[in-house]
mmCIF file of C-alpha atoms and ligand atoms in Angstrom:
data_model
loop_
_atom_site.group_PDB
_atom_site.id
_atom_site.type_symbol
_atom_site.label_atom_id
_atom_site.label_comp_id
_atom_site.label_asym_id
_atom_site.label_seq_id
_atom_site.Cartn_x
_atom_site.Cartn_y
_atom_site.Cartn_z
ATOM 1 C CA UNK A 11 18.972 6.423 -21.093
ATOM 2 C CA UNK A 12 16.815 9.522 -21.350
ATOM 3 C CA UNK A 13 17.166 11.969 -18.463
ATOM 4 C CA UNK A 14 13.986 13.940 -17.925
ATOM 5 C CA UNK A 15 12.708 16.597 -15.599
ATOM 6 C CA UNK A 16 9.960 14.405 -14.243
ATOM 7 C CA UNK A 17 6.638 16.222 -13.943
ATOM 8 C CA UNK A 18 4.124 14.953 -11.366
ATOM 9 C CA UNK A 19 0.528 16.055 -11.969
ATOM 10 C CA UNK A 20 -2.027 15.614 -9.222
ATOM 11 C CA UNK A 21 -5.447 14.377 -10.387
ATOM 12 C CA UNK A 22 -8.844 13.703 -8.869
ATOM 13 C CA UNK A 23 -9.003 9.872 -8.981
ATOM 14 C CA UNK A 24 -12.705 9.846 -9.878
ATOM 15 C CA UNK A 25 -12.804 12.832 -12.241
ATOM 16 C CA UNK A 26 -9.396 13.407 -13.845
ATOM 17 C CA UNK A 27 -8.941 16.766 -15.590
ATOM 18 C CA UNK A 28 -9.674 16.114 -19.309
ATOM 19 C CA UNK A 29 -6.979 18.611 -20.377
ATOM 20 C CA UNK A 30 -4.299 16.699 -18.460
ATOM 21 C CA UNK A 31 -5.561 13.388 -19.840
ATOM 22 C CA UNK A 32 -5.468 14.781 -23.367
ATOM 23 C CA UNK A 33 -1.862 15.922 -22.913
ATOM 24 C CA UNK A 34 -0.872 12.523 -21.444
ATOM 25 C CA UNK A 35 -2.594 10.732 -24.334
ATOM 26 C CA UNK A 36 -0.715 12.934 -26.780
ATOM 27 C CA UNK A 37 2.596 11.994 -25.133
ATOM 28 C CA UNK A 38 1.779 8.300 -25.505
ATOM 29 C CA UNK A 39 0.881 8.809 -29.164
ATOM 30 C CA UNK A 40 4.222 10.571 -29.610
ATOM 31 C CA UNK A 41 6.035 7.474 -28.323
ATOM 32 C CA UNK A 42 6.774 8.647 -24.773
ATOM 33 C CA UNK A 43 6.243 6.915 -21.450
ATOM 34 C CA UNK A 44 3.583 7.998 -18.939
ATOM 35 C CA UNK A 45 3.273 6.572 -15.411
ATOM 36 C CA UNK A 46 -0.329 6.287 -14.244
ATOM 37 C CA UNK A 47 -2.461 4.799 -11.465
ATOM 38 C CA UNK A 48 -4.489 1.647 -11.848
ATOM 39 C CA UNK A 49 -6.678 0.099 -9.143
ATOM 40 C CA UNK A 50 -3.857 -2.376 -8.359
ATOM 41 C CA UNK A 51 -0.502 -0.545 -8.566
ATOM 42 C CA UNK A 52 0.949 2.291 -10.648
ATOM 43 C CA UNK A 53 1.893 1.325 -14.212
ATOM 44 C CA UNK A 54 4.553 2.581 -16.623
ATOM 45 C CA UNK A 55 2.682 2.983 -19.899
ATOM 46 C CA UNK A 56 3.609 3.094 -23.568
ATOM 47 C CA UNK A 57 1.702 2.752 -26.836
ATOM 48 C CA UNK A 58 1.314 -1.046 -27.020
ATOM 49 C CA UNK A 59 1.124 -1.059 -30.806
ATOM 50 C CA UNK A 60 4.494 0.635 -31.317
ATOM 51 C CA UNK A 61 7.585 -1.523 -30.714
ATOM 52 C CA UNK A 62 9.903 1.489 -30.281
ATOM 53 C CA UNK A 63 7.729 2.994 -27.538
ATOM 54 C CA UNK A 64 7.508 -0.384 -25.823
ATOM 55 C CA UNK A 65 11.305 -0.750 -25.905
ATOM 56 C CA UNK A 66 11.545 2.422 -23.761
ATOM 57 C CA UNK A 67 9.660 0.649 -20.957
ATOM 58 C CA UNK A 68 12.303 -2.070 -20.736
ATOM 59 C CA UNK A 69 15.060 0.534 -20.810
ATOM 60 C CA UNK A 70 13.511 2.733 -18.094
ATOM 61 C CA UNK A 71 12.858 -0.185 -15.715
ATOM 62 C CA UNK A 72 16.041 -2.107 -16.397
ATOM 63 C CA UNK A 73 13.722 -4.991 -17.192
ATOM 64 C CA UNK A 74 14.998 -7.949 -19.239
ATOM 65 C CA UNK A 75 13.391 -8.355 -22.683
ATOM 66 C CA UNK A 76 12.377 -11.896 -21.679
ATOM 67 C CA UNK A 77 9.687 -10.591 -19.303
ATOM 68 C CA UNK A 78 6.424 -9.922 -21.207
ATOM 69 C CA UNK A 79 4.090 -6.959 -20.559
ATOM 70 C CA UNK A 80 0.370 -6.652 -19.891
ATOM 71 C CA UNK A 81 -1.672 -4.685 -22.456
ATOM 72 C CA UNK A 82 -4.392 -2.469 -20.983
ATOM 73 C CA UNK A 83 -7.630 -1.897 -22.915
ATOM 74 C CA UNK A 84 -10.803 0.107 -22.389
ATOM 75 C CA UNK A 85 -13.336 -2.404 -23.703
ATOM 76 C CA UNK A 86 -13.968 -5.899 -25.022
ATOM 77 C CA UNK A 87 -13.699 -4.778 -28.649
ATOM 78 C CA UNK A 88 -10.167 -3.634 -27.849
ATOM 79 C CA UNK A 89 -9.342 -7.034 -26.389
ATOM 80 C CA UNK A 90 -10.785 -8.854 -29.398
ATOM 81 C CA UNK A 91 -8.639 -6.740 -31.740
ATOM 82 C CA UNK A 92 -5.407 -7.894 -30.066
ATOM 83 C CA UNK A 93 -6.165 -11.595 -29.846
ATOM 84 C CA UNK A 94 -5.769 -14.186 -32.623
ATOM 85 C CA UNK A 95 -9.040 -15.850 -33.629
ATOM 86 C CA UNK A 96 -12.185 -15.502 -31.565
ATOM 87 C CA UNK A 97 -12.071 -15.239 -27.788
ATOM 88 C CA UNK A 98 -12.598 -18.492 -25.880
ATOM 89 C CA UNK A 99 -15.855 -18.720 -23.905
ATOM 90 C CA UNK A 100 -13.857 -18.594 -20.647
ATOM 91 C CA UNK A 101 -12.612 -15.104 -21.589
ATOM 92 C CA UNK A 102 -16.193 -13.846 -21.891
ATOM 93 C CA UNK A 103 -17.180 -15.587 -18.640
ATOM 94 C CA UNK A 104 -14.261 -14.119 -16.678
ATOM 95 C CA UNK A 105 -14.481 -10.739 -18.428
ATOM 96 C CA UNK A 106 -18.164 -10.469 -17.578
ATOM 97 C CA UNK A 107 -17.481 -11.247 -13.925
ATOM 98 C CA UNK A 108 -14.264 -9.280 -13.312
ATOM 99 C CA UNK A 109 -13.778 -6.608 -16.007
ATOM 100 C CA UNK A 110 -13.133 -3.797 -15.707
ATOM 101 C CA UNK A 111 -10.936 -4.860 -12.812
ATOM 102 C CA UNK A 112 -7.744 -6.477 -11.534
ATOM 103 C CA UNK A 113 -7.726 -9.583 -13.730
ATOM 104 C CA UNK A 114 -5.266 -10.285 -16.568
ATOM 105 C CA UNK A 115 -5.948 -12.969 -19.182
ATOM 106 C CA UNK A 116 -3.281 -14.684 -21.287
ATOM 107 C CA UNK A 117 -4.691 -15.327 -24.776
ATOM 108 C CA UNK A 118 -3.333 -16.131 -28.264
ATOM 109 C CA UNK A 119 -1.406 -13.107 -29.598
ATOM 110 C CA UNK A 120 -2.934 -11.270 -32.553
ATOM 111 C CA UNK A 121 -0.644 -9.927 -35.274
ATOM 112 C CA UNK A 122 -1.182 -6.274 -34.218
ATOM 113 C CA UNK A 123 0.829 -6.863 -31.028
ATOM 114 C CA UNK A 124 4.583 -6.222 -31.417
ATOM 115 C CA UNK A 125 6.770 -9.131 -30.355
ATOM 116 C CA UNK A 126 8.653 -7.152 -27.704
ATOM 117 C CA UNK A 127 5.372 -6.710 -25.793
ATOM 118 C CA UNK A 128 5.093 -10.473 -25.356
ATOM 119 C CA UNK A 129 8.829 -11.253 -25.100
ATOM 120 C CA UNK A 130 8.503 -13.240 -28.321
ATOM 121 C CA UNK A 131 5.668 -15.447 -27.025
ATOM 122 C CA UNK A 132 2.681 -16.338 -29.191
ATOM 123 C CA UNK A 133 0.402 -15.332 -26.318
ATOM 124 C CA UNK A 134 -0.527 -11.868 -25.053
ATOM 125 C CA UNK A 135 -1.635 -10.774 -21.581
ATOM 126 C CA UNK A 136 -4.602 -8.363 -21.597
ATOM 127 C CA UNK A 137 -6.525 -6.536 -18.922
ATOM 128 C CA UNK A 138 -9.278 -3.947 -18.675
ATOM 129 C CA UNK A 139 -8.443 -1.708 -15.704
ATOM 130 C CA UNK A 140 -11.212 -0.203 -13.569
ATOM 131 C CA UNK A 141 -9.375 2.939 -12.404
ATOM 132 C CA UNK A 142 -10.983 6.033 -13.984
ATOM 133 C CA UNK A 143 -7.547 7.562 -14.702
ATOM 134 C CA UNK A 144 -6.303 4.401 -16.436
ATOM 135 C CA UNK A 145 -9.484 4.194 -18.499
ATOM 136 C CA UNK A 146 -9.352 7.881 -19.391
ATOM 137 C CA UNK A 147 -5.694 7.514 -20.431
ATOM 138 C CA UNK A 148 -6.408 4.595 -22.774
ATOM 139 C CA UNK A 149 -9.256 6.552 -24.358
ATOM 140 C CA UNK A 150 -7.204 9.758 -24.632
ATOM 141 C CA UNK A 151 -4.287 7.885 -26.204
ATOM 142 C CA UNK A 152 -6.640 6.147 -28.629
ATOM 143 C CA UNK A 153 -4.421 3.086 -28.409
ATOM 144 C CA UNK A 154 -3.961 0.116 -26.072
ATOM 145 C CA UNK A 155 -1.334 0.753 -23.379
ATOM 146 C CA UNK A 156 1.394 -1.730 -22.509
ATOM 147 C CA UNK A 157 2.316 -1.262 -18.861
ATOM 148 C CA UNK A 158 4.301 -3.139 -16.251
ATOM 149 C CA UNK A 159 4.318 -1.977 -12.654
ATOM 150 C CA UNK A 160 6.147 1.372 -12.503
ATOM 151 C CA UNK A 161 9.085 0.218 -10.366
ATOM 152 C CA UNK A 162 12.679 -0.633 -11.132
ATOM 153 C CA UNK A 163 13.089 -4.297 -12.075
ATOM 154 C CA UNK A 164 12.697 -6.709 -9.071
ATOM 155 C CA UNK A 165 11.769 -3.796 -6.796
ATOM 156 C CA UNK A 166 8.542 -3.476 -4.803
ATOM 157 C CA UNK A 167 5.580 -2.363 -6.941
ATOM 158 C CA UNK A 168 4.547 1.287 -6.421
ATOM 159 C CA UNK A 169 1.189 2.000 -4.795
ATOM 160 C CA UNK A 170 1.775 5.776 -4.476
ATOM 161 C CA UNK A 171 3.059 8.355 -6.931
ATOM 162 C CA UNK A 172 5.976 9.101 -4.575
ATOM 163 C CA UNK A 173 7.088 5.467 -4.959
ATOM 164 C CA UNK A 174 7.172 5.945 -8.740
ATOM 165 C CA UNK A 175 9.236 9.112 -8.323
ATOM 166 C CA UNK A 176 11.651 7.237 -6.042
ATOM 167 C CA UNK A 177 12.245 4.510 -8.649
ATOM 168 C CA UNK A 178 11.718 6.215 -12.005
ATOM 169 C CA UNK A 179 12.303 9.924 -11.378
ATOM 170 C CA UNK A 180 14.370 11.203 -14.313
ATOM 171 C CA UNK A 181 13.422 8.140 -16.382
ATOM 172 C CA UNK A 182 9.862 9.192 -17.248
ATOM 173 C CA UNK A 183 8.580 12.610 -18.281
ATOM 174 C CA UNK A 184 5.102 12.496 -16.717
ATOM 175 C CA UNK A 185 3.667 10.807 -13.626
ATOM 176 C CA UNK A 186 -0.093 11.041 -13.059
ATOM 177 C CA UNK A 187 -0.732 11.127 -9.306
ATOM 178 C CA UNK A 188 -4.228 10.115 -8.202
ATOM 179 C CA UNK A 189 -3.309 9.109 -4.663
ATOM 180 C CA UNK A 190 -2.776 5.609 -3.270
ATOM 181 C CA UNK A 191 -4.069 2.656 -5.296
ATOM 182 C CA UNK A 192 -7.049 0.629 -4.109
ATOM 183 C CA UNK A 193 -5.920 -3.013 -4.046
ATOM 184 C CA UNK A 194 -2.205 -2.472 -3.437
ATOM 185 C CA UNK A 195 -1.232 -5.759 -5.102
ATOM 186 C CA UNK A 196 -1.086 -6.541 -8.817
ATOM 187 C CA UNK A 197 -3.757 -8.147 -10.984
ATOM 188 C CA UNK A 198 -4.302 -11.884 -10.965
ATOM 189 C CA UNK A 199 -2.869 -13.424 -14.158
ATOM 190 C CA UNK A 200 -4.881 -16.328 -15.628
ATOM 191 C CA UNK A 201 -3.574 -18.371 -18.551
ATOM 192 C CA UNK A 202 -6.465 -19.309 -20.864
ATOM 193 C CA UNK A 203 -4.063 -20.934 -23.356
ATOM 194 C CA UNK A 204 -3.318 -23.862 -21.047
ATOM 195 C CA UNK A 205 -5.635 -26.793 -20.453
ATOM 196 C CA UNK A 206 -7.058 -26.545 -17.872
ATOM 197 C CA UNK A 207 -6.801 -22.754 -17.478
ATOM 198 C CA UNK A 208 -4.386 -21.836 -14.700
ATOM 199 C CA UNK A 209 -3.571 -18.944 -12.413
ATOM 200 C CA UNK A 210 0.024 -17.931 -13.194
ATOM 201 C CA UNK A 211 0.261 -15.118 -10.639
ATOM 202 C CA UNK A 212 -2.066 -14.777 -7.633
ATOM 203 C CA UNK A 213 -3.305 -11.202 -7.331
ATOM 204 C CA UNK A 214 -6.137 -8.896 -6.335
ATOM 205 C CA UNK A 215 -8.873 -11.271 -7.560
ATOM 206 C CA UNK A 216 -8.861 -14.358 -5.338
ATOM 207 C CA UNK A 217 -8.646 -17.949 -6.584
ATOM 208 C CA UNK A 218 -11.921 -18.655 -4.765
ATOM 209 C CA UNK A 219 -13.721 -15.841 -6.622
ATOM 210 C CA UNK A 220 -12.362 -17.033 -9.967
ATOM 211 C CA UNK A 221 -13.331 -20.655 -9.305
ATOM 212 C CA UNK A 222 -16.863 -19.557 -8.480
ATOM 213 C CA UNK A 223 -17.278 -18.738 -12.179
ATOM 214 C CA UNK A 224 -14.600 -21.086 -13.662
ATOM 215 C CA UNK A 225 -14.603 -24.205 -11.465
ATOM 216 C CA UNK A 226 -11.825 -26.093 -13.260
ATOM 217 C CA UNK A 227 -9.250 -23.316 -12.827
ATOM 218 C CA UNK A 228 -5.859 -24.653 -11.674
ATOM 219 C CA UNK A 229 -4.050 -23.036 -8.728
ATOM 220 C CA UNK A 230 -0.777 -21.178 -9.266
ATOM 221 C CA UNK A 231 2.417 -23.093 -8.596
ATOM 222 C CA UNK A 232 3.851 -22.114 -5.196
ATOM 223 C CA UNK A 233 6.653 -19.547 -5.476
ATOM 224 C CA UNK A 234 9.924 -21.290 -6.240
ATOM 225 C CA UNK A 235 8.201 -24.162 -8.086
ATOM 226 C CA UNK A 236 8.417 -23.973 -11.905
ATOM 227 C CA UNK A 237 5.914 -25.260 -14.399
ATOM 228 C CA UNK A 238 7.359 -27.059 -17.411
ATOM 229 C CA UNK A 239 8.255 -25.043 -20.528
ATOM 230 C CA UNK A 240 5.404 -23.179 -22.186
ATOM 231 C CA UNK A 241 3.156 -23.273 -19.134
ATOM 232 C CA UNK A 242 5.441 -21.059 -17.133
ATOM 233 C CA UNK A 243 4.959 -17.325 -16.736
ATOM 234 C CA UNK A 244 8.301 -15.843 -17.682
ATOM 235 C CA UNK A 245 8.030 -12.858 -15.349
ATOM 236 C CA UNK A 246 7.239 -14.742 -12.165
ATOM 237 C CA UNK A 247 10.822 -15.355 -11.127
ATOM 238 C CA UNK A 248 11.454 -15.955 -7.492
ATOM 239 C CA UNK A 249 13.336 -12.767 -6.559
ATOM 240 C CA UNK A 250 10.777 -10.001 -6.988
ATOM 241 C CA UNK A 251 8.803 -7.367 -5.104
ATOM 242 C CA UNK A 252 11.868 -6.864 -2.952
ATOM 243 C CA UNK A 253 12.683 -3.955 -0.663
ATOM 244 C CA UNK A 254 16.367 -3.126 -0.082
ATOM 245 C CA UNK A 255 16.255 -4.622 3.403
ATOM 246 C CA UNK A 256 16.578 -8.349 3.959
ATOM 247 C CA UNK A 257 13.152 -9.926 4.563
ATOM 248 C CA UNK A 258 12.850 -12.673 7.197
ATOM 249 C CA UNK A 259 9.568 -14.566 6.755
ATOM 250 C CA UNK A 260 8.187 -16.881 9.441
ATOM 251 C CA UNK A 261 5.446 -19.448 9.040
ATOM 252 C CA UNK A 262 3.928 -22.232 11.134
ATOM 253 C CA UNK A 263 0.718 -23.781 12.404
ATOM 254 C CA UNK A 264 1.135 -22.900 16.077
ATOM 255 C CA UNK A 265 0.625 -19.131 16.564
ATOM 256 C CA UNK A 266 2.457 -19.081 19.907
ATOM 257 C CA UNK A 267 5.538 -20.685 18.384
ATOM 258 C CA UNK A 268 5.443 -18.385 15.365
ATOM 259 C CA UNK A 269 5.313 -15.360 17.678
ATOM 260 C CA UNK A 270 8.190 -16.738 19.718
ATOM 261 C CA UNK A 271 10.114 -17.165 16.452
ATOM 262 C CA UNK A 272 9.325 -13.596 15.397
ATOM 263 C CA UNK A 273 10.576 -12.270 18.752
ATOM 264 C CA UNK A 274 13.733 -14.364 18.448
ATOM 265 C CA UNK A 275 14.442 -13.112 14.933
ATOM 266 C CA UNK A 276 14.061 -9.485 16.079
ATOM 267 C CA UNK A 277 16.260 -9.987 19.121
ATOM 268 C CA UNK A 278 18.973 -11.793 17.151
ATOM 269 C CA UNK A 279 19.142 -9.052 14.498
ATOM 270 C CA UNK A 280 19.289 -6.283 17.132
ATOM 271 C CA UNK A 281 22.061 -8.167 18.913
ATOM 272 C CA UNK A 282 24.021 -7.926 15.653
ATOM 273 C CA UNK A 283 23.562 -4.165 15.732
ATOM 274 C CA UNK A 284 21.008 -4.132 12.935
ATOM 275 C CA UNK A 285 17.966 -1.880 12.721
ATOM 276 C CA UNK A 286 14.840 -4.033 12.467
ATOM 277 C CA UNK A 287 11.406 -3.440 10.954
ATOM 278 C CA UNK A 288 8.631 -5.554 12.446
ATOM 279 C CA UNK A 289 5.742 -5.668 9.968
ATOM 280 C CA UNK A 290 2.728 -7.553 11.328
ATOM 281 C CA UNK A 291 -1.033 -7.541 11.807
ATOM 282 C CA UNK A 292 -2.232 -5.700 14.926
ATOM 283 C CA UNK A 293 -2.744 -8.728 17.167
ATOM 284 C CA UNK A 294 0.715 -10.119 16.386
ATOM 285 C CA UNK A 295 2.258 -6.721 17.079
ATOM 286 C CA UNK A 296 0.388 -6.484 20.386
ATOM 287 C CA UNK A 297 1.552 -9.972 21.373
ATOM 288 C CA UNK A 298 5.148 -8.813 20.832
ATOM 289 C CA UNK A 299 4.925 -5.611 22.878
ATOM 290 C CA UNK A 300 7.391 -7.068 25.400
ATOM 291 C CA UNK A 301 10.186 -6.390 22.920
ATOM 292 C CA UNK A 302 12.128 -3.461 24.357
ATOM 293 C CA UNK A 303 11.542 -0.268 22.366
ATOM 294 C CA UNK A 304 14.496 1.527 20.816
ATOM 295 C CA UNK A 305 15.705 3.386 17.756
ATOM 296 C CA UNK A 306 16.751 0.040 16.320
ATOM 297 C CA UNK A 307 13.175 -1.278 16.229
ATOM 298 C CA UNK A 308 10.439 0.083 13.946
ATOM 299 C CA UNK A 309 7.031 -1.482 14.499
ATOM 300 C CA UNK A 310 4.645 -1.185 11.589
ATOM 301 C CA UNK A 311 1.064 -2.413 11.371
ATOM 302 C CA UNK A 312 -0.457 -4.144 8.377
ATOM 303 C CA UNK A 313 -3.899 -3.642 9.946
ATOM 304 C CA UNK A 314 -6.404 -5.953 11.584
ATOM 305 C CA UNK A 315 -5.659 -9.670 11.337
ATOM 306 C CA UNK A 316 -8.913 -10.520 9.554
ATOM 307 C CA UNK A 317 -8.673 -7.594 7.116
ATOM 308 C CA UNK A 318 -6.697 -9.135 4.267
ATOM 309 C CA UNK A 319 -7.854 -6.425 1.844
ATOM 310 C CA UNK A 320 -6.377 -3.770 4.108
ATOM 311 C CA UNK A 321 -3.191 -5.780 4.550
ATOM 312 C CA UNK A 322 -2.787 -6.189 0.780
ATOM 313 C CA UNK A 323 -3.408 -2.464 0.278
ATOM 314 C CA UNK A 324 -0.710 -1.528 2.817
ATOM 315 C CA UNK A 325 1.874 -4.230 2.094
ATOM 316 C CA UNK A 326 4.105 -2.668 -0.578
ATOM 317 C CA UNK A 327 3.858 0.835 0.894
ATOM 318 C CA UNK A 328 4.904 -0.556 4.286
ATOM 319 C CA UNK A 329 7.921 -2.338 2.778
ATOM 320 C CA UNK A 330 8.968 0.895 1.079
ATOM 321 C CA UNK A 331 8.396 2.961 4.250
ATOM 322 C CA UNK A 332 10.574 0.550 6.229
ATOM 323 C CA UNK A 333 13.321 0.901 3.624
ATOM 324 C CA UNK A 334 13.000 4.666 3.954
ATOM 325 C CA UNK A 335 13.242 4.343 7.760
ATOM 326 C CA UNK A 336 16.640 2.756 7.215
ATOM 327 C CA UNK A 337 15.991 -0.741 8.549
ATOM 328 C CA UNK A 338 18.337 -3.471 7.303
ATOM 329 C CA UNK A 339 16.035 -6.392 8.084
ATOM 330 C CA UNK A 340 12.234 -6.722 7.965
ATOM 331 C CA UNK A 341 10.608 -9.469 10.047
ATOM 332 C CA UNK A 342 7.197 -10.633 8.752
ATOM 333 C CA UNK A 343 4.785 -13.530 9.100
ATOM 334 C CA UNK A 344 3.257 -15.549 6.238
ATOM 335 C CA UNK A 345 -0.556 -15.439 6.233
ATOM 336 C CA UNK A 346 -2.743 -18.499 5.614
ATOM 337 C CA UNK A 347 -3.408 -19.155 1.919
ATOM 338 C CA UNK A 348 -7.150 -18.404 1.885
ATOM 339 C CA UNK A 349 -8.390 -15.499 -0.225
ATOM 340 C CA UNK A 350 -5.922 -12.619 -0.512
ATOM 341 C CA UNK A 351 -3.663 -14.471 1.931
ATOM 342 C CA UNK A 352 -2.382 -16.497 -1.043
ATOM 343 C CA UNK A 353 -1.379 -13.276 -2.835
ATOM 344 C CA UNK A 354 0.205 -11.649 0.226
ATOM 345 C CA UNK A 355 2.140 -14.826 0.982
ATOM 346 C CA UNK A 356 3.361 -15.035 -2.647
ATOM 347 C CA UNK A 357 4.721 -11.469 -2.510
ATOM 348 C CA UNK A 358 6.371 -12.002 0.874
ATOM 349 C CA UNK A 359 8.053 -15.249 -0.206
ATOM 350 C CA UNK A 360 9.463 -13.521 -3.305
ATOM 351 C CA UNK A 361 10.533 -10.474 -1.276
ATOM 352 C CA UNK A 362 12.307 -12.797 1.163
ATOM 353 C CA UNK A 363 14.598 -14.329 -1.499
HETATM 354 O O1 TXA B 419 -1.861 -5.081 -11.768
HETATM 355 C C1 TXA B 419 -1.070 -5.281 -12.688
HETATM 356 O O2 TXA B 419 -1.087 -6.325 -13.361
HETATM 357 C C2 TXA B 419 -0.036 -4.172 -12.979
HETATM 358 C C3 TXA B 419 -0.803 -2.959 -13.477
HETATM 359 C C4 TXA B 419 0.110 -1.861 -13.934
HETATM 360 O O3 TXA B 419 -1.683 -3.338 -14.502
HETATM 361 N N1 TXA B 419 0.907 -4.624 -13.951
HETATM 362 C C5 TXA B 419 1.853 -5.554 -13.674
HETATM 363 O O4 TXA B 419 2.719 -5.803 -14.720
HETATM 364 O O5 TXA B 419 1.958 -6.108 -12.595
HETATM 365 P P1 TXA B 419 4.094 -6.577 -14.563
HETATM 366 O O6 TXA B 419 4.792 -6.375 -15.845
HETATM 367 O O7 TXA B 419 4.787 -6.103 -13.348
HETATM 368 O O8 TXA B 419 3.683 -8.082 -14.432
HETATM 369 C C6 TXA B 419 3.159 -8.759 -15.571
HETATM 370 C C7 TXA B 419 3.016 -10.229 -15.288
HETATM 371 C C8 TXA B 419 4.366 -10.902 -15.245
HETATM 372 O O9 TXA B 419 4.335 -11.901 -14.242
HETATM 373 C C9 TXA B 419 4.455 -11.543 -16.634
HETATM 374 O O10 TXA B 419 5.272 -12.673 -16.685
HETATM 375 C C10 TXA B 419 3.015 -11.902 -16.885
HETATM 376 O O11 TXA B 419 2.283 -10.822 -16.368
HETATM 377 N N2 TXA B 419 2.772 -12.038 -18.342
HETATM 378 C C11 TXA B 419 2.703 -11.051 -19.247
HETATM 379 N N3 TXA B 419 2.498 -11.551 -20.481
HETATM 380 C C12 TXA B 419 2.442 -12.890 -20.360
HETATM 381 C C13 TXA B 419 2.263 -13.970 -21.274
HETATM 382 N N4 TXA B 419 2.099 -13.761 -22.573
HETATM 383 N N5 TXA B 419 2.268 -15.226 -20.776
HETATM 384 C C14 TXA B 419 2.413 -15.442 -19.445
HETATM 385 N N6 TXA B 419 2.595 -14.461 -18.536
HETATM 386 C C15 TXA B 419 2.618 -13.210 -18.975
HETATM 387 MG MG1 MG B 420 6.052 -5.883 -11.796
#
C-alpha cells in the first residue's frame, strides 16, 4: 500500500482553478488516484481506461474486486465510446432528462473498458456528473474516470473533503476540496440491460422522476432482498454506508408509537452506560425533548420533516459527526418511501446491519 503525504487543495466549486485541474488531470494520466467532489458524494478517481490505475482504487479502499465501478464521462460521445453497440433509446431518453446529473446507467460493456472496472461483468456503469470540478477533471485528464465513493469499503460515503481525509489520508496523493456536496447521497443506478429496466440502487434521482420519463421502470429490490443471478447489482450488499456506531432503526405507521419506541431505545442504551446519538427530523426531536439531557445523549437534527432533500444532504455527514462525537449507538427513524425517502431509508437499513 502506497503511503502518501496527502495534499488537500481548496477549490471554488463553480470556477475551479485551471492550473490545479491541469495538475490533477496530469496525475490521473500518470496512473495516480485523485479524490474529487461530485454533486452526490466525493469520488476516488483513476484513469478508467488503464487497468493498473483502476487496481489502485481497490487497493486504497480495501474494496473487493467483485464490486464494479462507475465510469464518469463529460459527454454523450464519451458514453457511446465505452458501450458495446449503439445506445438503447432509453439511454438517450434518460440522459436527456437527467444528464449531467446524479444518474448512473448500466449498459453493455465496450471493449475499451478494462475488466477490473466492471468486476468481470459484460456490462458497464456510466454517469455524466454535473459538478463543475468533476467535469473539469474529466476534461483535464482527457480520459474517462472510474470512481467509487471515496470512503473505506462499507464505510459511510464522504460528503466533505474532511471525510475523505479521515478515510483515505495517506492512501491518496491529492484531494480536491470544493466544500460539501449538493445531494449528499449517491447517484441512482438504473440497469438498462434488464427487461424491463430496473433501479438497482435508489439514489439522488427519485423513482417517481425516472418513471415520469420511463414509465415501465421497475423498482429496486428492498435492501436485504436479492435479485436472481445476473440481475443483481454486485455492490449493493446489505452491510454498507455504516458508521462505527451501532445503528438502531425504528419504523411504524403510528407516529406516537414510533416516538415512544425511539425514547425507549435511547433510555435502554443509556441505562447500559452507552453514549447515544439521536438523529431525527426536527419535529421528532422536539417530541422527544422530555429525554433528560446529559453528556451521554447527543441530539442531532436532519432538518425539517418535509425537507427530504435537506435530510439526504445531511445524512452521511451527521452519521460521521456522531461517530466523531464518540457515540456507540445511533437511534434513527425510517422515513416513508416516497421520493428521496426511499433512498434515505435504503441507506439507513444498510447502515443498521
Ligand atoms: O454518486 C455516485 O454514484 C458516486 C460518485 C462518486 O459518482 N459513486 C458511487 O460509486 O457511489 P460506488 O462504487 O460507491 O457505487 C457503485 C454502485 C455499486 O452499487 C455497484 O454495484 C454498481 O454501482 N455498479 C457498478 N457497475 C455495475 C454494473 N456493471 N452492473 C450493476 N451494478 C453496477
Ligand atoms: Mg460506495
